[in-house]
PDB file of C-alpha atoms and ligand atoms in Angstrom:
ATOM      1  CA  UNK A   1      24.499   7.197   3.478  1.00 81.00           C
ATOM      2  CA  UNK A   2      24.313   5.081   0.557  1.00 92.00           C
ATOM      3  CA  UNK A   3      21.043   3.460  -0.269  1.00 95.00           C
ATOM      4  CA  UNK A   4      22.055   0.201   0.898  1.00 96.00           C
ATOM      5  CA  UNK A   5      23.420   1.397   4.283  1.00 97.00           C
ATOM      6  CA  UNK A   6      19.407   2.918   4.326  1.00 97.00           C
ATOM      7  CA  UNK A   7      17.825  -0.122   3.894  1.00 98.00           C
ATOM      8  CA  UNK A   8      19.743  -1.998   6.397  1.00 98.00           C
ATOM      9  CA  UNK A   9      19.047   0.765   8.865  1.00 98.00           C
ATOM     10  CA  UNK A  10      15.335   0.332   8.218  1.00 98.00           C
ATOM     11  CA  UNK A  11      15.570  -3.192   8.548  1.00 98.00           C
ATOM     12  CA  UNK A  12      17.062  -3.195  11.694  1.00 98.00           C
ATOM     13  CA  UNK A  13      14.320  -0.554  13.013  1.00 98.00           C
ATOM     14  CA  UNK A  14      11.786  -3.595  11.847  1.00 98.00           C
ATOM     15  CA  UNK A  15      13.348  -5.712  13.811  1.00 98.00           C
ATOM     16  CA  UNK A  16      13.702  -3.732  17.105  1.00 98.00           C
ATOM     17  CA  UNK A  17       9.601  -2.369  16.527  1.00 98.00           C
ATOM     18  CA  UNK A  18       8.829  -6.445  16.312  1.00 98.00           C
ATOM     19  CA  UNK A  19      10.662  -7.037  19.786  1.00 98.00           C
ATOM     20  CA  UNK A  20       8.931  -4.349  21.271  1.00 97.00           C
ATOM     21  CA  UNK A  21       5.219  -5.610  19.886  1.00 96.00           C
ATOM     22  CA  UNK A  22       6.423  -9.438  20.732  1.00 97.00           C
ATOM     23  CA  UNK A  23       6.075 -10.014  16.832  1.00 97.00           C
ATOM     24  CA  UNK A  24       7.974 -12.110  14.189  1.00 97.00           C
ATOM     25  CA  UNK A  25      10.072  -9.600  12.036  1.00 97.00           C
ATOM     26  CA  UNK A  26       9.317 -12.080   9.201  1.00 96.00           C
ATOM     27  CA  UNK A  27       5.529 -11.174   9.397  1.00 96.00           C
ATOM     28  CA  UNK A  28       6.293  -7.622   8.510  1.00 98.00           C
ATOM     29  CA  UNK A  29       7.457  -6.875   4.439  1.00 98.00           C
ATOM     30  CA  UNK A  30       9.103  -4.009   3.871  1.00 98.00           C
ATOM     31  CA  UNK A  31       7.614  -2.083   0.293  1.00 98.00           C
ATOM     32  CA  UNK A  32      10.264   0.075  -1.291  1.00 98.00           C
ATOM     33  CA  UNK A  33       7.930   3.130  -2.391  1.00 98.00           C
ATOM     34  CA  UNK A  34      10.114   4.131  -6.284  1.00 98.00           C
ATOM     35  CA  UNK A  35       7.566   7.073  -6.838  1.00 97.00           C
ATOM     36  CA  UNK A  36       9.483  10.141  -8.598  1.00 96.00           C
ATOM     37  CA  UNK A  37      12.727   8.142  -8.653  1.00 97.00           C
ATOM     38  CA  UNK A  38      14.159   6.923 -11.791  1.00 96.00           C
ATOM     39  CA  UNK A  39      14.601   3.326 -12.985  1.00 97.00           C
ATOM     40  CA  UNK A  40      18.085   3.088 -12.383  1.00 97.00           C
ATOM     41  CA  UNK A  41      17.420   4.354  -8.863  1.00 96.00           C
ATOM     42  CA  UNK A  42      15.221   1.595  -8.640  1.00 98.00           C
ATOM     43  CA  UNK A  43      17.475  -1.011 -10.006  1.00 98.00           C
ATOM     44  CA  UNK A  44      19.819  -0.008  -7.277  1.00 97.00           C
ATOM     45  CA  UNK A  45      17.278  -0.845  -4.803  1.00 98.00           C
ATOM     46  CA  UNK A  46      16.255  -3.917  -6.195  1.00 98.00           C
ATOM     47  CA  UNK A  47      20.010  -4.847  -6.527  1.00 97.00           C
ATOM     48  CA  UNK A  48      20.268  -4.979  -2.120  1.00 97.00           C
ATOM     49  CA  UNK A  49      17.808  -7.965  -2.822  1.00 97.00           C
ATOM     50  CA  UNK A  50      15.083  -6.006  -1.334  1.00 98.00           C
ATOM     51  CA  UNK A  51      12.359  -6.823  -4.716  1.00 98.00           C
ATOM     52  CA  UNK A  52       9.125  -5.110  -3.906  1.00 98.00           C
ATOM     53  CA  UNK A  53       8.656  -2.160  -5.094  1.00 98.00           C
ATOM     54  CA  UNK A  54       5.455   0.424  -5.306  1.00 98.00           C
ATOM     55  CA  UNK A  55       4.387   3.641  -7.583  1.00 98.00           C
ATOM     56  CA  UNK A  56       1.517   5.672  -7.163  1.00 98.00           C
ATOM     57  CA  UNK A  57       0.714   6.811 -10.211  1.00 98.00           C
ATOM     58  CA  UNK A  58      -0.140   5.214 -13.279  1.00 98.00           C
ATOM     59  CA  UNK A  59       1.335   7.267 -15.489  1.00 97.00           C
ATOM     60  CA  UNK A  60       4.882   7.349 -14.094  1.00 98.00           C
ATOM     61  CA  UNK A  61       4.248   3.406 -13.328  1.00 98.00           C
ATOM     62  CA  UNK A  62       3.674   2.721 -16.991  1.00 98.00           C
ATOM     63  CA  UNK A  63       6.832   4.948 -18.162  1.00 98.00           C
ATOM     64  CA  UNK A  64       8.970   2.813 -15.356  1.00 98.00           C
ATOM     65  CA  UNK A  65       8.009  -0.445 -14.038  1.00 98.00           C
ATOM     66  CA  UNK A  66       7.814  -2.491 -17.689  1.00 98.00           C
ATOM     67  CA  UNK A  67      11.910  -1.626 -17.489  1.00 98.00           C
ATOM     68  CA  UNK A  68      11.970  -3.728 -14.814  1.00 98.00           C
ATOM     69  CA  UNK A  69      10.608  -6.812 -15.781  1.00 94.00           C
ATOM     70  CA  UNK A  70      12.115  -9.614 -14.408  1.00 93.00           C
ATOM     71  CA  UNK A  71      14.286  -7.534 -11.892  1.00 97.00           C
ATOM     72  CA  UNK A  72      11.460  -7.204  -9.140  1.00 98.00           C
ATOM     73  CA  UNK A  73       9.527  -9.946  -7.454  1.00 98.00           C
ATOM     74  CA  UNK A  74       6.416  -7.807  -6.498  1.00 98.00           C
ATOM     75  CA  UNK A  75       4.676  -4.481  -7.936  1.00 98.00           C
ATOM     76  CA  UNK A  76       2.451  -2.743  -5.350  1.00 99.00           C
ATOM     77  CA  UNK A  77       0.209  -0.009  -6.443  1.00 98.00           C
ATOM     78  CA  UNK A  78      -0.209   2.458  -4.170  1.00 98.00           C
ATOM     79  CA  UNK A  79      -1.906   5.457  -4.711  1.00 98.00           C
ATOM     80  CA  UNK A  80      -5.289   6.933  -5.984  1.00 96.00           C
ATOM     81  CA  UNK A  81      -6.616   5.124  -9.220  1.00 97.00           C
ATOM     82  CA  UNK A  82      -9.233   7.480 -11.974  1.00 95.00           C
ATOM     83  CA  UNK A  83     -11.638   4.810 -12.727  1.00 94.00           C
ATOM     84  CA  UNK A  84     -10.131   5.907 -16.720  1.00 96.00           C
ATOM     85  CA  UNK A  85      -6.828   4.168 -15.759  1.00 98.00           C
ATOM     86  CA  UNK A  86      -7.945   0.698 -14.504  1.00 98.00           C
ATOM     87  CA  UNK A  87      -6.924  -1.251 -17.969  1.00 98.00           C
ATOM     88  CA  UNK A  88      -3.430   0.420 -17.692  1.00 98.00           C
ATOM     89  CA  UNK A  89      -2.688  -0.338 -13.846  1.00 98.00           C
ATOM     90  CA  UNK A  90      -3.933  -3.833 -14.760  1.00 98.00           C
ATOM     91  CA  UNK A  91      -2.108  -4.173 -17.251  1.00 98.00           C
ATOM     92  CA  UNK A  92       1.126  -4.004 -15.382  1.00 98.00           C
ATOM     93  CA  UNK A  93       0.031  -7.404 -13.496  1.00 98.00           C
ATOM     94  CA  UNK A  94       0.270  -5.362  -9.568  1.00 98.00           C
ATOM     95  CA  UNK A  95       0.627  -8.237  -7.145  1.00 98.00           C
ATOM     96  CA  UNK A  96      -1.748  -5.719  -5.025  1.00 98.00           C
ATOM     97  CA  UNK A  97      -3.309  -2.843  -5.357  1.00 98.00           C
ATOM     98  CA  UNK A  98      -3.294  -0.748  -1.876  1.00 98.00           C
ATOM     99  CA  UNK A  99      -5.492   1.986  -2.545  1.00 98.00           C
ATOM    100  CA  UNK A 100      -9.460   1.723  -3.734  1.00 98.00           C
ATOM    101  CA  UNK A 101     -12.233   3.259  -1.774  1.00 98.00           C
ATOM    102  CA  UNK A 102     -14.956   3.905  -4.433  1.00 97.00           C
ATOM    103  CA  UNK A 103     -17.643   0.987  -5.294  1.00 98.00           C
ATOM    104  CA  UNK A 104     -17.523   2.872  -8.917  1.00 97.00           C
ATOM    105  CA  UNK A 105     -14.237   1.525  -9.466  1.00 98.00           C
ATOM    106  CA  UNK A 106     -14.233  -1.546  -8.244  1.00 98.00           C
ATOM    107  CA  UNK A 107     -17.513  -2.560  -9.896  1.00 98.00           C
ATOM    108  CA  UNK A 108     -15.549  -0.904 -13.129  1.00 98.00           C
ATOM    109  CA  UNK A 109     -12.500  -3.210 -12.121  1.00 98.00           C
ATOM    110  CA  UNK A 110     -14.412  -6.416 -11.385  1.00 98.00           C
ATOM    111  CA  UNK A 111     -16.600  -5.818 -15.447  1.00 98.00           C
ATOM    112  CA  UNK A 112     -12.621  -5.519 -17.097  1.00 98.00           C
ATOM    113  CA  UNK A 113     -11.375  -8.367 -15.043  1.00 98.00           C
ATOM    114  CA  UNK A 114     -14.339 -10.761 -15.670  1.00 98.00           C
ATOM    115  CA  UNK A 115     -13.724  -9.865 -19.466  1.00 98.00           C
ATOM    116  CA  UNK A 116     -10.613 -10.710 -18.849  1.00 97.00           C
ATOM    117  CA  UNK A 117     -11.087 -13.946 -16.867  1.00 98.00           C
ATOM    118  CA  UNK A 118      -8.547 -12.441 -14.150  1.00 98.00           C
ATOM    119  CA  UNK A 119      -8.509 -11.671 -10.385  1.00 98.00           C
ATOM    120  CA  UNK A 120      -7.268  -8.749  -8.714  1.00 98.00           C
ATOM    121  CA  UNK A 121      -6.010  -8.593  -4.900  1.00 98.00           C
ATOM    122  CA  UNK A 122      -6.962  -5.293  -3.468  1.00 98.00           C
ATOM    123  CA  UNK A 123      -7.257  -3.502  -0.065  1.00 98.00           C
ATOM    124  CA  UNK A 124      -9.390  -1.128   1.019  1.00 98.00           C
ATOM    125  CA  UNK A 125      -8.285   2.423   1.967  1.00 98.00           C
ATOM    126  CA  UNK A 126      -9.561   4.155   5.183  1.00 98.00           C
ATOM    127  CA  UNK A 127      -8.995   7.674   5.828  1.00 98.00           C
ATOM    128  CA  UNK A 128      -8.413   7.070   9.763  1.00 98.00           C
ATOM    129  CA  UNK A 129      -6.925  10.894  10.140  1.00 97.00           C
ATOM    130  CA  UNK A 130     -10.350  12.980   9.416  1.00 95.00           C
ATOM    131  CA  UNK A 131      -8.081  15.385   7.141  1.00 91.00           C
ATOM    132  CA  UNK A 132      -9.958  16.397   4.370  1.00 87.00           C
ATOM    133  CA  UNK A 133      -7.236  15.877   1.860  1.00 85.00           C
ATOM    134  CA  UNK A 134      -6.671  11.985   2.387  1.00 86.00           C
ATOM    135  CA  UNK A 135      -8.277   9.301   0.121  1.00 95.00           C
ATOM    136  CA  UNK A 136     -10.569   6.332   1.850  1.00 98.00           C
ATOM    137  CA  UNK A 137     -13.308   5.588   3.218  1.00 98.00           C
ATOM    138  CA  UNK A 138     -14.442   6.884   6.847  1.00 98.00           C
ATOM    139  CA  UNK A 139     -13.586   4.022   9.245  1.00 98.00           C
ATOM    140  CA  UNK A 140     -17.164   3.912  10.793  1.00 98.00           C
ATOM    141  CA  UNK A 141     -18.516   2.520   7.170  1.00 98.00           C
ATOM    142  CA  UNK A 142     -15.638   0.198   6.726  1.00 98.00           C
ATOM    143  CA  UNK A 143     -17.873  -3.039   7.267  1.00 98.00           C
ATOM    144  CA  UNK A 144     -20.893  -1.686   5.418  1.00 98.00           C
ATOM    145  CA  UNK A 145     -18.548  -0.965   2.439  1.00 98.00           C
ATOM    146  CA  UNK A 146     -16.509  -4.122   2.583  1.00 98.00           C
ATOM    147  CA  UNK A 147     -20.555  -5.734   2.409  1.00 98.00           C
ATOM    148  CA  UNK A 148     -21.146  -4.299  -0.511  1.00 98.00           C
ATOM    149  CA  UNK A 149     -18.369  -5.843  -2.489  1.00 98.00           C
ATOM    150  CA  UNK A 150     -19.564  -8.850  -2.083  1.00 98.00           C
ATOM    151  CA  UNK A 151     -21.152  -9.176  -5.282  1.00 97.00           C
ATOM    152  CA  UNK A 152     -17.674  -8.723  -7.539  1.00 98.00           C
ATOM    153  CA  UNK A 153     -16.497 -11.708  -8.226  1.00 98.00           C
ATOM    154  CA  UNK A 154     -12.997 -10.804  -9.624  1.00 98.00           C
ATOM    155  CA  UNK A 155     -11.555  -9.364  -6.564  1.00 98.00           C
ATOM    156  CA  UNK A 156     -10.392 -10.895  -3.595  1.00 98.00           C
ATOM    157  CA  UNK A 157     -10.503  -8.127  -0.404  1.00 98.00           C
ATOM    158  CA  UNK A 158      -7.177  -9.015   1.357  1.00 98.00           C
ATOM    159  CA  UNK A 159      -6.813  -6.159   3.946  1.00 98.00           C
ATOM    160  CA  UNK A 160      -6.787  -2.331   4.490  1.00 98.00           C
ATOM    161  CA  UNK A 161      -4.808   0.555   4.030  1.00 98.00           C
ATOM    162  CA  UNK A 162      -4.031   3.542   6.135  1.00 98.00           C
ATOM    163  CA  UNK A 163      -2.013   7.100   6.065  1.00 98.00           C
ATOM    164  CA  UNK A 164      -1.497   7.579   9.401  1.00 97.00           C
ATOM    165  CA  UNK A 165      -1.817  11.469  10.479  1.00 96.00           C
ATOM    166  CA  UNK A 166       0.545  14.069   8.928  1.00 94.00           C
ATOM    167  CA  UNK A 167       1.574  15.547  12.252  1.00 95.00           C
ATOM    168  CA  UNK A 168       4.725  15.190  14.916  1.00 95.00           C
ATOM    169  CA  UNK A 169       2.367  13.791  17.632  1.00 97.00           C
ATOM    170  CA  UNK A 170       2.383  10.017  18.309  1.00 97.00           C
ATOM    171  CA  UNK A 171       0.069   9.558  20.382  1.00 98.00           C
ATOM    172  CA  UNK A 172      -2.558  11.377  16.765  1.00 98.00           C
ATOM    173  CA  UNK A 173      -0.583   9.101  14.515  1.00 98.00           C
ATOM    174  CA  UNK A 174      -0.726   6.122  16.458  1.00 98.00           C
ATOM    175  CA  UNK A 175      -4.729   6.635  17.179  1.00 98.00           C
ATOM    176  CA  UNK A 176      -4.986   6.215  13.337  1.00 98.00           C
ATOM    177  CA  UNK A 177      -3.261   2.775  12.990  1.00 98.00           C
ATOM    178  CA  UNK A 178      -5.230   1.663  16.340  1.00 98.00           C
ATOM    179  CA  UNK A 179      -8.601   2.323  14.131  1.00 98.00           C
ATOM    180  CA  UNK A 180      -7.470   1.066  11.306  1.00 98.00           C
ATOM    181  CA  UNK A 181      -6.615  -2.379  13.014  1.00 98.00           C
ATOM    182  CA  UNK A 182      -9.893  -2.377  15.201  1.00 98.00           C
ATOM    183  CA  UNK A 183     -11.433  -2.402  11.806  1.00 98.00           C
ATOM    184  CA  UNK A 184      -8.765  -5.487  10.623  1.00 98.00           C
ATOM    185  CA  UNK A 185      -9.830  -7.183  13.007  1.00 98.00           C
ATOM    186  CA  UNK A 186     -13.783  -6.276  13.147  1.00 98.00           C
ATOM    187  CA  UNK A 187     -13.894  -7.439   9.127  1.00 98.00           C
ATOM    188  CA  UNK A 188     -12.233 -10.632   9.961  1.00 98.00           C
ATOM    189  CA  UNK A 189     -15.584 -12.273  11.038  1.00 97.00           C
ATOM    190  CA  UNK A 190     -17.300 -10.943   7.748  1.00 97.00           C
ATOM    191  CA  UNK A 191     -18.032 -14.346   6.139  1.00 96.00           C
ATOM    192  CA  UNK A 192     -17.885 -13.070   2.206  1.00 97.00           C
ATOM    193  CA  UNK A 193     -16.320 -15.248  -0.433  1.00 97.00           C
ATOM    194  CA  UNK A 194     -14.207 -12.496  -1.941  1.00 98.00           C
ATOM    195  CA  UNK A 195     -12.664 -11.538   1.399  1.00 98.00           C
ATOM    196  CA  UNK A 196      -9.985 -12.889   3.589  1.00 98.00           C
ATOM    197  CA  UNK A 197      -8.531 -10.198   5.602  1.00 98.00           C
ATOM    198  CA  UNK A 198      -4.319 -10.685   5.919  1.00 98.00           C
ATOM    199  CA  UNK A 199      -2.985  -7.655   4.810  1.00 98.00           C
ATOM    200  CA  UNK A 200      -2.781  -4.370   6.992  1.00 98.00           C
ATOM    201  CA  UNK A 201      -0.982  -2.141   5.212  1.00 99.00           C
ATOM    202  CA  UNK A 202       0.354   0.977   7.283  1.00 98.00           C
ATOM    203  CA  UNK A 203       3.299   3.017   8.304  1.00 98.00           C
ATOM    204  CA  UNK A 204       5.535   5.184   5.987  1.00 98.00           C
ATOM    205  CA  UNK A 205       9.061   6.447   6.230  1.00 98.00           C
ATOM    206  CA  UNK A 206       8.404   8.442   9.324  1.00 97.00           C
ATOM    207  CA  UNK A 207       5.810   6.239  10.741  1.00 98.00           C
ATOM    208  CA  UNK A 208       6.517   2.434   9.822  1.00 98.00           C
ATOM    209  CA  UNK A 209       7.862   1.519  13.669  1.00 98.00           C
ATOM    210  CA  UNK A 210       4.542   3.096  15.308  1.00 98.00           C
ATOM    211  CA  UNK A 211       2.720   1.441  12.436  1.00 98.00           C
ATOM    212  CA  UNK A 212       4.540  -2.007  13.153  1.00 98.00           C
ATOM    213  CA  UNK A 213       4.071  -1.898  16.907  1.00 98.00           C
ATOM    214  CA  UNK A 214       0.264  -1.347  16.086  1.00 98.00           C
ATOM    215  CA  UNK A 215       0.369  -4.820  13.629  1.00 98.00           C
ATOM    216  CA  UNK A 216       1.231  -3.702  10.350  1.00 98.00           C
ATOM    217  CA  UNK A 217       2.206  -6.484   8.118  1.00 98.00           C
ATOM    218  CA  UNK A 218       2.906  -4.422   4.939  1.00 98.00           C
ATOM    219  CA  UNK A 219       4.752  -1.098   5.810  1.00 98.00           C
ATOM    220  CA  UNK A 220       5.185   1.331   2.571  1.00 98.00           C
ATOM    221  CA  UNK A 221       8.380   3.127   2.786  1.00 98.00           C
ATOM    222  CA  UNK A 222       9.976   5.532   0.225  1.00 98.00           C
ATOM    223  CA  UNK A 223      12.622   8.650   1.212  1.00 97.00           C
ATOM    224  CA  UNK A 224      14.251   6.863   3.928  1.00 98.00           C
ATOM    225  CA  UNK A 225      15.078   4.573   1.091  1.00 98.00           C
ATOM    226  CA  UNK A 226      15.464   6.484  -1.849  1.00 96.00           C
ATOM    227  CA  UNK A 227      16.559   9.979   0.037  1.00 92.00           C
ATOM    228  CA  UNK A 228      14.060  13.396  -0.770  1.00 89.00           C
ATOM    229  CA  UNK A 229      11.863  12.864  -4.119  1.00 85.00           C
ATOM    230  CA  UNK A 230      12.503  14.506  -6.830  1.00 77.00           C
ATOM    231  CA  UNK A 231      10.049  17.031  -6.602  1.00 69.00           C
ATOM    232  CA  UNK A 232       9.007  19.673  -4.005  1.00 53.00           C
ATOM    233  CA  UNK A 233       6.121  19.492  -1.791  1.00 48.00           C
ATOM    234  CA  UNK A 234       4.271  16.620  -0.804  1.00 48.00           C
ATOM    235  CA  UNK A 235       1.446  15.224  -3.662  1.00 51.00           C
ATOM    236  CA  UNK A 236       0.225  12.560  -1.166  1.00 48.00           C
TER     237      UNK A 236
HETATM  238  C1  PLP B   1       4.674   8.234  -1.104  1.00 52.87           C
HETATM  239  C2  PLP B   1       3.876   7.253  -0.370  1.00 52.87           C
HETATM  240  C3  PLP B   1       4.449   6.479   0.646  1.00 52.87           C
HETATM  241  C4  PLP B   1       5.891   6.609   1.086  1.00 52.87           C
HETATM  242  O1  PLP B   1       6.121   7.839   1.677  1.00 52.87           O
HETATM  243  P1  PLP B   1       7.510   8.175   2.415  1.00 52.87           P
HETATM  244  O2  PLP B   1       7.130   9.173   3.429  1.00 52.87           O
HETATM  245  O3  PLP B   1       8.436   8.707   1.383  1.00 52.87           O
HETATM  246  O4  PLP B   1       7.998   6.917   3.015  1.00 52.87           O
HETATM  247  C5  PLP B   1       3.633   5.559   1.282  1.00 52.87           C
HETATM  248  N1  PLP B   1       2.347   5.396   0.944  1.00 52.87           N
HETATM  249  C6  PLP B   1       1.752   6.118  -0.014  1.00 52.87           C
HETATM  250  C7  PLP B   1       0.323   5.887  -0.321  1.00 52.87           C
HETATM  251  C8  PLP B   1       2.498   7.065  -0.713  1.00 52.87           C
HETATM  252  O5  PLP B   1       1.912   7.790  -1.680  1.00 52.87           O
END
């Protein structure tokens, strides 16, 4: 299957997961996740029409998304920031950033973006799965820790981000979007100046229609796209 042929398939799998949750496929935008694929993989992508695209690592973003100027509509960052690589992932103007769950780097963040006189959209990442390996913050501080970004100015809190469990049972993966939209939906009555919550961001290639059906609005999907990565093992 060519990569078109993929993203049609996925499309369609929105659209049937939208029925079934009695939601507007138009709510739900599909992120095309370019990590450890090459730019003219990427172009190929962007060339279905489908124009947002996400890395998660600064490094590799740096090396590939300024190749793409003016070919995408959206960059995404996705994936654990080192408080030493804030400039750099700024720098490459990310419409959102997906992944931040340490009050060290978003104070950091909100000092270079005041210097700069520019805003950032972020999300907050929640590790809903208890495995030890995953990023975010535990769900049960989720309000406490979206309190105490009140004070940064330069950020605007737009949502939260999950990785659902690693694991073949639904029922496990599908408890993690639940919490992570109890949350959504908790932080909603938060009345904070830098927060609007409108962004749940959730679901992966082998997740996205359990993630949609639990009210995902921003679904971040790579290998179904782009086939295997190019490199073994998983580095999520
Ligand atoms: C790699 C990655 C994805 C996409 O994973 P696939 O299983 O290839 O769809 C989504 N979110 C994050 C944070 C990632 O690092």
């Amino acid at each position: 299957m060519n990569i078109k042929k993929r993203i049609e398939l996925i499309e369609s799998k929105i659209v049937s997961a939208c029925e079934r949750s009695g939601r507007s496929p138009n709510q739900v935008k599909l992120i095309a996740v370019s990590k450890t694929h090459s730019v003219e993989e990427i172009r190929e992508v962007l060339d279905t029409g489908l124009r947002v695209i996400a890395e998660n690592k600064v490094q590799e973003s740096l090396e590939k998304i300024p190749h793409l100027a003016d070919q995408y509509d959206e960059f995404h960052f996705i994936g654990h920031l080192q408080s030493n690589k804030i400039r750099k992932v700024l720098q490459l103007k990310p419409v959102l950033i997906h992944s931040l769950d340490s009050i060290s780097t978003i104070s950091k963040m909100n000092r270079i973006l005041e210097d700069e006189g520019n805003k950032q959209q972020i999300l907050i990442q929640v590790n809903t799965s208890g495995e030890v390996s995953k990023s975010g913050i535990e769900p049960e501080n989720t309000i406490k820790f979206l309190s105490d970004c009140a004070q940064f100015n330069n950020i605007e809190i737009c949502g939260l981000m999950t990785i659902g469990k690693l694991c073949d049972n639904e029922d496990e993966i599908r408890k993690c979007f639940k919490i992570l939209n109890e949350r959504f939906e908790e932080a909603k009555s938060l009345n904070q100046s830098n927060l609007e919550m409108r962004y749940l961001s959730m679901g992966m290639s082998s997740d996205f229609e359990l993630a949609i059906e639990e009210g995902a609005n921003l679904i971040r999907v790579g290998s179904a796209i782009f086939g295997p990565r190019n490199y073994k093992g998983s580095e999520l």
